[in-house]
Amino acid sequence: MSSSPASTHDPRSTEEQAHLDLVYARLDRMRTNTSRRLSVALRESGGTPQAQSERESYERMYIDDLSKYDAAEHNLYFGRLDLADGETRRIGRIGILDDDDDDSTLLLDWRAPMSRAFYLATPAAPEGVARRRHIRTRNRVVGAVNDELLAADEALVEDFGHGDVVNESALVAALNTARTGEMTDIVETIQREQDLIIRSTHRGVTVIQGGPGTGKTAVALHRAAYLLYTHREILSRSGILIIGPNNDFLDYIGQVLPSLGESGVLLATIGELFPGVDARAEEPRTTREVKGRLAMLDVLKRAVRARQSLPRTPVPVDFEGYRVEIDSELVKTARGKARSSRRAHNQAQSVFLRSALDGLASRHARTIGSSLLDGSQLLSPADIADIRADMSRDAGIRSALLEFWPTLTPQAMLRDIFADKATLRKCTPGWNDDDRAALHRAPAAADTELAPADVPLLDELAELIGYGTAEAEAREKEQWRRQLAEAQDALDILTGSAPQDLEDELDPEILMAYDLIDAEQLAARQTQTTRATTAERAYGDRTWTFGHVIVDEAQELSAMAWRMVMRRIPNRWMTIIGDTAQTGDLAGTTSWDEVLHPYVANRWQLRELTVNYRTPGEIMMYAARVLERVDPAASAPTSLRNNGIEPFGVRSEPRALTAAIIRAATVADLTGLTGIVVPDAAYPMMREALAELDEQTRPRLHTVTTCKGLEFDTTVVVEPAELIEQSARGYSDLYVALTRSTQRLIVVHTRDLPDELADIPTPD
């Protein structure tokens, strides 16, 4: 690689600054035009429902445009390709056309096919590129320009030290930049192996397997942006769902897609995938493991069937002065018909009621017939139908029947199952007492006490009982009725506002508003223009199916969680990101085939990332030893760089451990973001101790579970021996903890270090 350093240029006077000014001038013009059009729309909108809906539509459209332009302004123009045939292409976060030349593109969107050589070209395979220029800007000023000459020159090929690594100087600069607590996009430094995955045309399941620091998450987010660009017509309607391991992770990645001009993506954790529930309660690992087993499916089915009960003794009910009995035979017959309908529990309730009322009406007809003094025959079918109709309106009879086939809700069902030991025993035949004890808990006072592992169970119960679907349809019908009434009121106002004598004199060929549109058309138009965004609608609809789903840290998902995820993506167009060597959850997976085979058999592809961009070689040497304990057959990702900073250990007395941790995390020569990873049991104590520090300089505190997917400039790993012992997958946890750092690693401990870290240097 030939890289011309920034010092050989005067960045503020080069052609790049001129082009940068031109690009931003066009961007400012686009922003101004957008604002002007919005102002006109607001000024000209009237008071009718139609005008109001159009105004809201304009507001949403133009605010989205403004957000896109503002998000892209950060380092908008970052690359240039000089092709061997003399053509020049400028690459940026969004595409901008030249207003002065309709046939000319001022800036190519990084996702456009013509931009791809910026990421793929190497001296060995130049893709027709003679020179690739990387421009780094800050506040619209060019700060550095780096060139790579890609001519077929043997010396240049030999100088290119990392094979498929492109934009190497820019990449290393990005890796050495201090972290801020928010993930930044990698659009300027996407590498060949990453680009091949981002632009994959595969329409099935793609698994991206890669060790720590290989850019799996960044690749997935950029793939989301690429798919929205390439398949916007489909995905703008159905949406993309990105599932992350925890809320800290979602906060960390939250700005990446907006910086790429995309904001219509739903980000959620497993604990947020059931509308109205945000499950964050902590619970033991063993409990999470039991809840994640597929065996829970049978537990939930038994619990639902147990609510389809039989009366132990006949239940008497008064009807029109007669005693009517609801007995086991009647309910059993109705229950059999309801179950044979194959409908979900709540939807089968109508079948149960119909059958039970038919039986009661026939019995009552026989009772009345046998008591007639004139010896008349039994009542006619029409008479029986009348009796049945009267019974169906009798609140006492309906209430008595529904005791044996009640309307269920997932939250109440789950609380009842876990709170009652007798119910647990009935629903878990063959289970041992330890597993039952892991599930048992006191009745939850509110849904806020739910844990993430509860949400897949809620979703499964919703499927079993048919919760949400009928209610959603009823709400939609009621909303439509309201909109129709409002539209009719608006047309009535328009009709009444025209003077009668004027209407009489008008030419019959002159059309009024109510001649052009009826209430139904107006209501439909309002519905289309004022609807929520795709992400907003999907968030509140449990039955929403997405066009594409991305699952990050996917190795942590339980078997029950996968069932919930797969309901959201029936077309099975998915990107799954993970590393089975980092699986810490006891309900997680160590085999992608085991996860995917029940849903797609062998119709999935595996793509691997092998270069570690995050972790320096000095740290990875120790992490690789731990990985060998996790999986002797696994290969550690190759670190792109060594940074000359050796990890070191600090041994402390137990009573001084907290002070030692704080001292290690706050020494004066540390720069950037510092994270402390502690065993689960130490978290409350350390949180209290760190609360006394200044908020601006306070290190980030995490357990292994909450640090998944995050990175820090400095990582302080506390008590490795305890990290190993706290879980059956303790070495995987230690591997995760050791690989969060981009610069330096400090290990603080009171106990002996495991063999893999025993030779870590200890400062005098």
PDB file of N, CA, C and O in Angstrom, residues 15-30 76-82 87-110 112 114-115 135:
ATOM      1  N   GLU A  15      -8.329  20.445  -3.816  1.00  0.00           N
ATOM      2  CA  GLU A  15      -9.598  20.285  -4.525  1.00  0.00           C
ATOM      3  C   GLU A  15     -10.632  19.592  -3.648  1.00  0.00           C
ATOM      4  O   GLU A  15     -11.834  19.782  -3.817  1.00  0.00           O
ATOM      5  N   GLU A  16     -10.171  18.775  -2.691  1.00  0.00           N
ATOM      6  CA  GLU A  16     -11.124  18.075  -1.844  1.00  0.00           C
ATOM      7  C   GLU A  16     -11.944  19.056  -1.019  1.00  0.00           C
ATOM      8  O   GLU A  16     -13.132  18.857  -0.800  1.00  0.00           O
ATOM      9  N   GLN A  17     -11.305  20.141  -0.545  1.00  0.00           N
ATOM     10  CA  GLN A  17     -12.066  21.129   0.204  1.00  0.00           C
ATOM     11  C   GLN A  17     -13.095  21.801  -0.689  1.00  0.00           C
ATOM     12  O   GLN A  17     -14.226  22.062  -0.280  1.00  0.00           O
ATOM     13  N   ALA A  18     -12.726  22.056  -1.938  1.00  0.00           N
ATOM     14  CA  ALA A  18     -13.669  22.666  -2.870  1.00  0.00           C
ATOM     15  C   ALA A  18     -14.860  21.754  -3.115  1.00  0.00           C
ATOM     16  O   ALA A  18     -16.020  22.191  -3.118  1.00  0.00           O
ATOM     17  N   HIS A  19     -14.573  20.464  -3.327  1.00  0.00           N
ATOM     18  CA  HIS A  19     -15.673  19.519  -3.546  1.00  0.00           C
ATOM     19  C   HIS A  19     -16.503  19.358  -2.278  1.00  0.00           C
ATOM     20  O   HIS A  19     -17.725  19.208  -2.344  1.00  0.00           O
ATOM     21  N   LEU A  20     -15.836  19.372  -1.109  1.00  0.00           N
ATOM     22  CA  LEU A  20     -16.570  19.271   0.143  1.00  0.00           C
ATOM     23  C   LEU A  20     -17.537  20.444   0.290  1.00  0.00           C
ATOM     24  O   LEU A  20     -18.704  20.273   0.643  1.00  0.00           O
ATOM     25  N   ASP A  21     -17.065  21.650  -0.001  1.00  0.00           N
ATOM     26  CA  ASP A  21     -17.928  22.832   0.073  1.00  0.00           C
ATOM     27  C   ASP A  21     -19.101  22.705  -0.889  1.00  0.00           C
ATOM     28  O   ASP A  21     -20.237  23.080  -0.566  1.00  0.00           O
ATOM     29  N   LEU A  22     -18.839  22.175  -2.092  1.00  0.00           N
ATOM     30  CA  LEU A  22     -19.907  22.022  -3.080  1.00  0.00           C
ATOM     31  C   LEU A  22     -20.955  21.027  -2.591  1.00  0.00           C
ATOM     32  O   LEU A  22     -22.162  21.267  -2.695  1.00  0.00           O
ATOM     33  N   VAL A  23     -20.490  19.900  -2.042  1.00  0.00           N
ATOM     34  CA  VAL A  23     -21.414  18.886  -1.545  1.00  0.00           C
ATOM     35  C   VAL A  23     -22.281  19.448  -0.423  1.00  0.00           C
ATOM     36  O   VAL A  23     -23.502  19.280  -0.393  1.00  0.00           O
ATOM     37  N   TYR A  24     -21.652  20.145   0.525  1.00  0.00           N
ATOM     38  CA  TYR A  24     -22.421  20.701   1.632  1.00  0.00           C
ATOM     39  C   TYR A  24     -23.359  21.809   1.175  1.00  0.00           C
ATOM     40  O   TYR A  24     -24.437  22.002   1.746  1.00  0.00           O
ATOM     41  N   ALA A  25     -22.949  22.563   0.134  1.00  0.00           N
ATOM     42  CA  ALA A  25     -23.854  23.566  -0.412  1.00  0.00           C
ATOM     43  C   ALA A  25     -25.119  22.905  -0.940  1.00  0.00           C
ATOM     44  O   ALA A  25     -26.233  23.387  -0.737  1.00  0.00           O
ATOM     45  N   ARG A  26     -24.955  21.768  -1.653  1.00  0.00           N
ATOM     46  CA  ARG A  26     -26.119  21.038  -2.156  1.00  0.00           C
ATOM     47  C   ARG A  26     -26.957  20.499  -0.986  1.00  0.00           C
ATOM     48  O   ARG A  26     -28.176  20.533  -1.015  1.00  0.00           O
ATOM     49  N   LEU A  27     -26.274  19.989   0.052  1.00  0.00           N
ATOM     50  CA  LEU A  27     -26.999  19.454   1.201  1.00  0.00           C
ATOM     51  C   LEU A  27     -27.789  20.556   1.887  1.00  0.00           C
ATOM     52  O   LEU A  27     -28.956  20.378   2.251  1.00  0.00           O
ATOM     53  N   ASP A  28     -27.164  21.725   2.075  1.00  0.00           N
ATOM     54  CA  ASP A  28     -27.863  22.846   2.688  1.00  0.00           C
ATOM     55  C   ASP A  28     -29.056  23.278   1.846  1.00  0.00           C
ATOM     56  O   ASP A  28     -30.113  23.638   2.373  1.00  0.00           O
ATOM     57  N   ARG A  29     -28.896  23.248   0.518  1.00  0.00           N
ATOM     58  CA  ARG A  29     -30.002  23.622  -0.357  1.00  0.00           C
ATOM     59  C   ARG A  29     -31.150  22.623  -0.213  1.00  0.00           C
ATOM     60  O   ARG A  29     -32.316  22.993  -0.148  1.00  0.00           O
ATOM     61  N   MET A  30     -30.801  21.322  -0.134  1.00  0.00           N
ATOM     62  CA  MET A  30     -31.836  20.308   0.047  1.00  0.00           C
ATOM     63  C   MET A  30     -32.565  20.517   1.372  1.00  0.00           C
ATOM     64  O   MET A  30     -33.792  20.427   1.457  1.00  0.00           O
ATOM     65  N   LEU A  76     -19.798  13.530   5.996  1.00  0.00           N
ATOM     66  CA  LEU A  76     -20.658  13.164   4.875  1.00  0.00           C
ATOM     67  C   LEU A  76     -19.878  12.588   3.699  1.00  0.00           C
ATOM     68  O   LEU A  76     -20.245  11.583   3.117  1.00  0.00           O
ATOM     69  N   TYR A  77     -18.783  13.245   3.343  1.00  0.00           N
ATOM     70  CA  TYR A  77     -18.003  12.872   2.155  1.00  0.00           C
ATOM     71  C   TYR A  77     -16.683  12.287   2.637  1.00  0.00           C
ATOM     72  O   TYR A  77     -15.882  12.962   3.269  1.00  0.00           O
ATOM     73  N   PHE A  78     -16.455  10.986   2.388  1.00  0.00           N
ATOM     74  CA  PHE A  78     -15.291  10.344   3.001  1.00  0.00           C
ATOM     75  C   PHE A  78     -14.389   9.603   2.025  1.00  0.00           C
ATOM     76  O   PHE A  78     -13.345   9.101   2.436  1.00  0.00           O
ATOM     77  N   GLY A  79     -14.760   9.476   0.763  1.00  0.00           N
ATOM     78  CA  GLY A  79     -13.908   8.679  -0.120  1.00  0.00           C
ATOM     79  C   GLY A  79     -13.998   9.081  -1.574  1.00  0.00           C
ATOM     80  O   GLY A  79     -14.998   9.665  -2.017  1.00  0.00           O
ATOM     81  N   ARG A  80     -12.932   8.767  -2.328  1.00  0.00           N
ATOM     82  CA  ARG A  80     -12.925   9.030  -3.764  1.00  0.00           C
ATOM     83  C   ARG A  80     -12.220   7.885  -4.475  1.00  0.00           C
ATOM     84  O   ARG A  80     -11.211   7.362  -3.990  1.00  0.00           O
ATOM     85  N   LEU A  81     -12.764   7.522  -5.618  1.00  0.00           N
ATOM     86  CA  LEU A  81     -12.146   6.520  -6.475  1.00  0.00           C
ATOM     87  C   LEU A  81     -11.710   7.180  -7.775  1.00  0.00           C
ATOM     88  O   LEU A  81     -12.520   7.828  -8.443  1.00  0.00           O
ATOM     89  N   ASP A  82     -10.443   7.018  -8.107  1.00  0.00           N
ATOM     90  CA  ASP A  82      -9.946   7.427  -9.418  1.00  0.00           C
ATOM     91  C   ASP A  82      -9.737   6.157 -10.224  1.00  0.00           C
ATOM     92  O   ASP A  82      -8.837   5.354  -9.914  1.00  0.00           O
ATOM     93  N   GLU A  87     -12.280   8.030 -14.919  1.00  0.00           N
ATOM     94  CA  GLU A  87     -13.493   8.421 -14.216  1.00  0.00           C
ATOM     95  C   GLU A  87     -13.210   8.624 -12.730  1.00  0.00           C
ATOM     96  O   GLU A  87     -12.393   7.919 -12.132  1.00  0.00           O
ATOM     97  N   THR A  88     -13.900   9.584 -12.137  1.00  0.00           N
ATOM     98  CA  THR A  88     -13.782   9.850 -10.709  1.00  0.00           C
ATOM     99  C   THR A  88     -15.139   9.660 -10.046  1.00  0.00           C
ATOM    100  O   THR A  88     -16.151  10.144 -10.549  1.00  0.00           O
ATOM    101  N   ARG A  89     -15.153   8.947  -8.917  1.00  0.00           N
ATOM    102  CA  ARG A  89     -16.382   8.739  -8.153  1.00  0.00           C
ATOM    103  C   ARG A  89     -16.142   9.175  -6.716  1.00  0.00           C
ATOM    104  O   ARG A  89     -15.166   8.763  -6.090  1.00  0.00           O
ATOM    105  N   ARG A  90     -17.067   9.988  -6.199  1.00  0.00           N
ATOM    106  CA  ARG A  90     -16.962  10.449  -4.816  1.00  0.00           C
ATOM    107  C   ARG A  90     -18.011   9.726  -3.978  1.00  0.00           C
ATOM    108  O   ARG A  90     -19.174   9.651  -4.351  1.00  0.00           O
ATOM    109  N   ILE A  91     -17.585   9.228  -2.811  1.00  0.00           N
ATOM    110  CA  ILE A  91     -18.405   8.331  -2.002  1.00  0.00           C
ATOM    111  C   ILE A  91     -18.793   9.027  -0.704  1.00  0.00           C
ATOM    112  O   ILE A  91     -17.952   9.664  -0.055  1.00  0.00           O
ATOM    113  N   GLY A  92     -20.067   8.884  -0.316  1.00  0.00           N
ATOM    114  CA  GLY A  92     -20.523   9.496   0.924  1.00  0.00           C
ATOM    115  C   GLY A  92     -21.585   8.678   1.610  1.00  0.00           C
ATOM    116  O   GLY A  92     -21.998   7.617   1.138  1.00  0.00           O
ATOM    117  N   ARG A  93     -22.066   9.196   2.741  1.00  0.00           N
ATOM    118  CA  ARG A  93     -23.074   8.477   3.519  1.00  0.00           C
ATOM    119  C   ARG A  93     -24.436   8.441   2.837  1.00  0.00           C
ATOM    120  O   ARG A  93     -25.199   7.512   3.037  1.00  0.00           O
ATOM    121  N   ILE A  94     -24.771   9.483   2.106  1.00  0.00           N
ATOM    122  CA  ILE A  94     -26.002   9.485   1.321  1.00  0.00           C
ATOM    123  C   ILE A  94     -25.668   9.949  -0.082  1.00  0.00           C
ATOM    124  O   ILE A  94     -24.610  10.535  -0.318  1.00  0.00           O
ATOM    125  N   GLY A  95     -26.555   9.686  -1.024  1.00  0.00           N
ATOM    126  CA  GLY A  95     -26.351  10.120  -2.395  1.00  0.00           C
ATOM    127  C   GLY A  95     -26.927  11.511  -2.617  1.00  0.00           C
ATOM    128  O   GLY A  95     -27.993  11.844  -2.086  1.00  0.00           O
ATOM    129  N   ILE A  96     -26.216  12.345  -3.381  1.00  0.00           N
ATOM    130  CA  ILE A  96     -26.678  13.694  -3.701  1.00  0.00           C
ATOM    131  C   ILE A  96     -26.494  13.925  -5.192  1.00  0.00           C
ATOM    132  O   ILE A  96     -25.391  13.739  -5.729  1.00  0.00           O
ATOM    133  N   LEU A  97     -27.583  14.321  -5.848  1.00  0.00           N
ATOM    134  CA  LEU A  97     -27.515  14.652  -7.268  1.00  0.00           C
ATOM    135  C   LEU A  97     -27.077  16.099  -7.431  1.00  0.00           C
ATOM    136  O   LEU A  97     -27.321  16.953  -6.575  1.00  0.00           O
ATOM    137  N   ASP A  98     -26.438  16.380  -8.540  1.00  0.00           N
ATOM    138  CA  ASP A  98     -26.013  17.739  -8.859  1.00  0.00           C
ATOM    139  C   ASP A  98     -27.220  18.510  -9.379  1.00  0.00           C
ATOM    140  O   ASP A  98     -27.780  18.181 -10.427  1.00  0.00           O
ATOM    141  N   ASP A  99     -27.637  19.537  -8.647  1.00  0.00           N
ATOM    142  CA  ASP A  99     -28.811  20.318  -9.059  1.00  0.00           C
ATOM    143  C   ASP A  99     -28.620  20.988 -10.408  1.00  0.00           C
ATOM    144  O   ASP A  99     -29.586  21.305 -11.107  1.00  0.00           O
ATOM    145  N   ASP A 100     -27.360  21.256 -10.778  1.00  0.00           N
ATOM    146  CA  ASP A 100     -27.084  21.956 -12.031  1.00  0.00           C
ATOM    147  C   ASP A 100     -26.987  21.013 -13.219  1.00  0.00           C
ATOM    148  O   ASP A 100     -26.859  21.473 -14.355  1.00  0.00           O
ATOM    149  N   ASP A 101     -26.990  19.706 -12.932  1.00  0.00           N
ATOM    150  CA  ASP A 101     -26.861  18.735 -14.016  1.00  0.00           C
ATOM    151  C   ASP A 101     -27.623  17.482 -13.615  1.00  0.00           C
ATOM    152  O   ASP A 101     -27.151  16.687 -12.805  1.00  0.00           O
ATOM    153  N   ASP A 102     -28.814  17.322 -14.168  1.00  0.00           N
ATOM    154  CA  ASP A 102     -29.679  16.210 -13.770  1.00  0.00           C
ATOM    155  C   ASP A 102     -29.052  14.853 -14.023  1.00  0.00           C
ATOM    156  O   ASP A 102     -29.427  13.857 -13.409  1.00  0.00           O
ATOM    157  N   ASP A 103     -28.107  14.775 -14.959  1.00  0.00           N
ATOM    158  CA  ASP A 103     -27.498  13.492 -15.297  1.00  0.00           C
ATOM    159  C   ASP A 103     -26.237  13.219 -14.485  1.00  0.00           C
ATOM    160  O   ASP A 103     -25.567  12.212 -14.705  1.00  0.00           O
ATOM    161  N   SER A 104     -25.894  14.116 -13.578  1.00  0.00           N
ATOM    162  CA  SER A 104     -24.640  13.980 -12.851  1.00  0.00           C
ATOM    163  C   SER A 104     -24.909  13.703 -11.378  1.00  0.00           C
ATOM    164  O   SER A 104     -25.801  14.310 -10.771  1.00  0.00           O
ATOM    165  N   THR A 105     -24.143  12.781 -10.800  1.00  0.00           N
ATOM    166  CA  THR A 105     -24.220  12.476  -9.379  1.00  0.00           C
ATOM    167  C   THR A 105     -23.063  13.151  -8.674  1.00  0.00           C
ATOM    168  O   THR A 105     -21.896  12.876  -8.967  1.00  0.00           O
ATOM    169  N   LEU A 106     -23.384  14.047  -7.756  1.00  0.00           N
ATOM    170  CA  LEU A 106     -22.335  14.752  -7.032  1.00  0.00           C
ATOM    171  C   LEU A 106     -21.671  13.841  -6.000  1.00  0.00           C
ATOM    172  O   LEU A 106     -20.464  13.881  -5.798  1.00  0.00           O
ATOM    173  N   LEU A 107     -22.498  13.004  -5.343  1.00  0.00           N
ATOM    174  CA  LEU A 107     -21.995  12.121  -4.299  1.00  0.00           C
ATOM    175  C   LEU A 107     -22.722  10.792  -4.395  1.00  0.00           C
ATOM    176  O   LEU A 107     -23.951  10.748  -4.430  1.00  0.00           O
ATOM    177  N   LEU A 108     -21.952   9.706  -4.453  1.00  0.00           N
ATOM    178  CA  LEU A 108     -22.538   8.368  -4.519  1.00  0.00           C
ATOM    179  C   LEU A 108     -22.833   7.859  -3.110  1.00  0.00           C
ATOM    180  O   LEU A 108     -21.991   7.960  -2.218  1.00  0.00           O
ATOM    181  N   ASP A 109     -24.018   7.312  -2.913  1.00  0.00           N
ATOM    182  CA  ASP A 109     -24.330   6.626  -1.663  1.00  0.00           C
ATOM    183  C   ASP A 109     -23.407   5.416  -1.525  1.00  0.00           C
ATOM    184  O   ASP A 109     -23.171   4.675  -2.486  1.00  0.00           O
ATOM    185  N   TRP A 110     -22.866   5.198  -0.329  1.00  0.00           N
ATOM    186  CA  TRP A 110     -21.918   4.100  -0.108  1.00  0.00           C
ATOM    187  C   TRP A 110     -22.512   2.741  -0.445  1.00  0.00           C
ATOM    188  O   TRP A 110     -21.795   1.786  -0.707  1.00  0.00           O
ATOM    189  N   ALA A 112     -24.535   2.161  -3.048  1.00  0.00           N
ATOM    190  CA  ALA A 112     -24.766   2.020  -4.484  1.00  0.00           C
ATOM    191  C   ALA A 112     -23.761   1.046  -5.090  1.00  0.00           C
ATOM    192  O   ALA A 112     -22.610   0.976  -4.660  1.00  0.00           O
ATOM    193  N   MET A 114     -22.032   1.201  -7.703  1.00  0.00           N
ATOM    194  CA  MET A 114     -20.839   1.859  -8.231  1.00  0.00           C
ATOM    195  C   MET A 114     -19.852   2.244  -7.131  1.00  0.00           C
ATOM    196  O   MET A 114     -18.707   2.597  -7.424  1.00  0.00           O
ATOM    197  N   SER A 115     -20.270   2.170  -5.876  1.00  0.00           N
ATOM    198  CA  SER A 115     -19.372   2.489  -4.762  1.00  0.00           C
ATOM    199  C   SER A 115     -18.608   1.269  -4.272  1.00  0.00           C
ATOM    200  O   SER A 115     -17.681   1.398  -3.470  1.00  0.00           O
ATOM    201  N   ILE A 135     -10.776  10.535   2.734  1.00  0.00           N
ATOM    202  CA  ILE A 135     -10.785  11.902   3.242  1.00  0.00           C
ATOM    203  C   ILE A 135     -11.408  11.915   4.623  1.00  0.00           C
ATOM    204  O   ILE A 135     -12.539  11.456   4.808  1.00  0.00           O
TER     205      ILE A 135
END
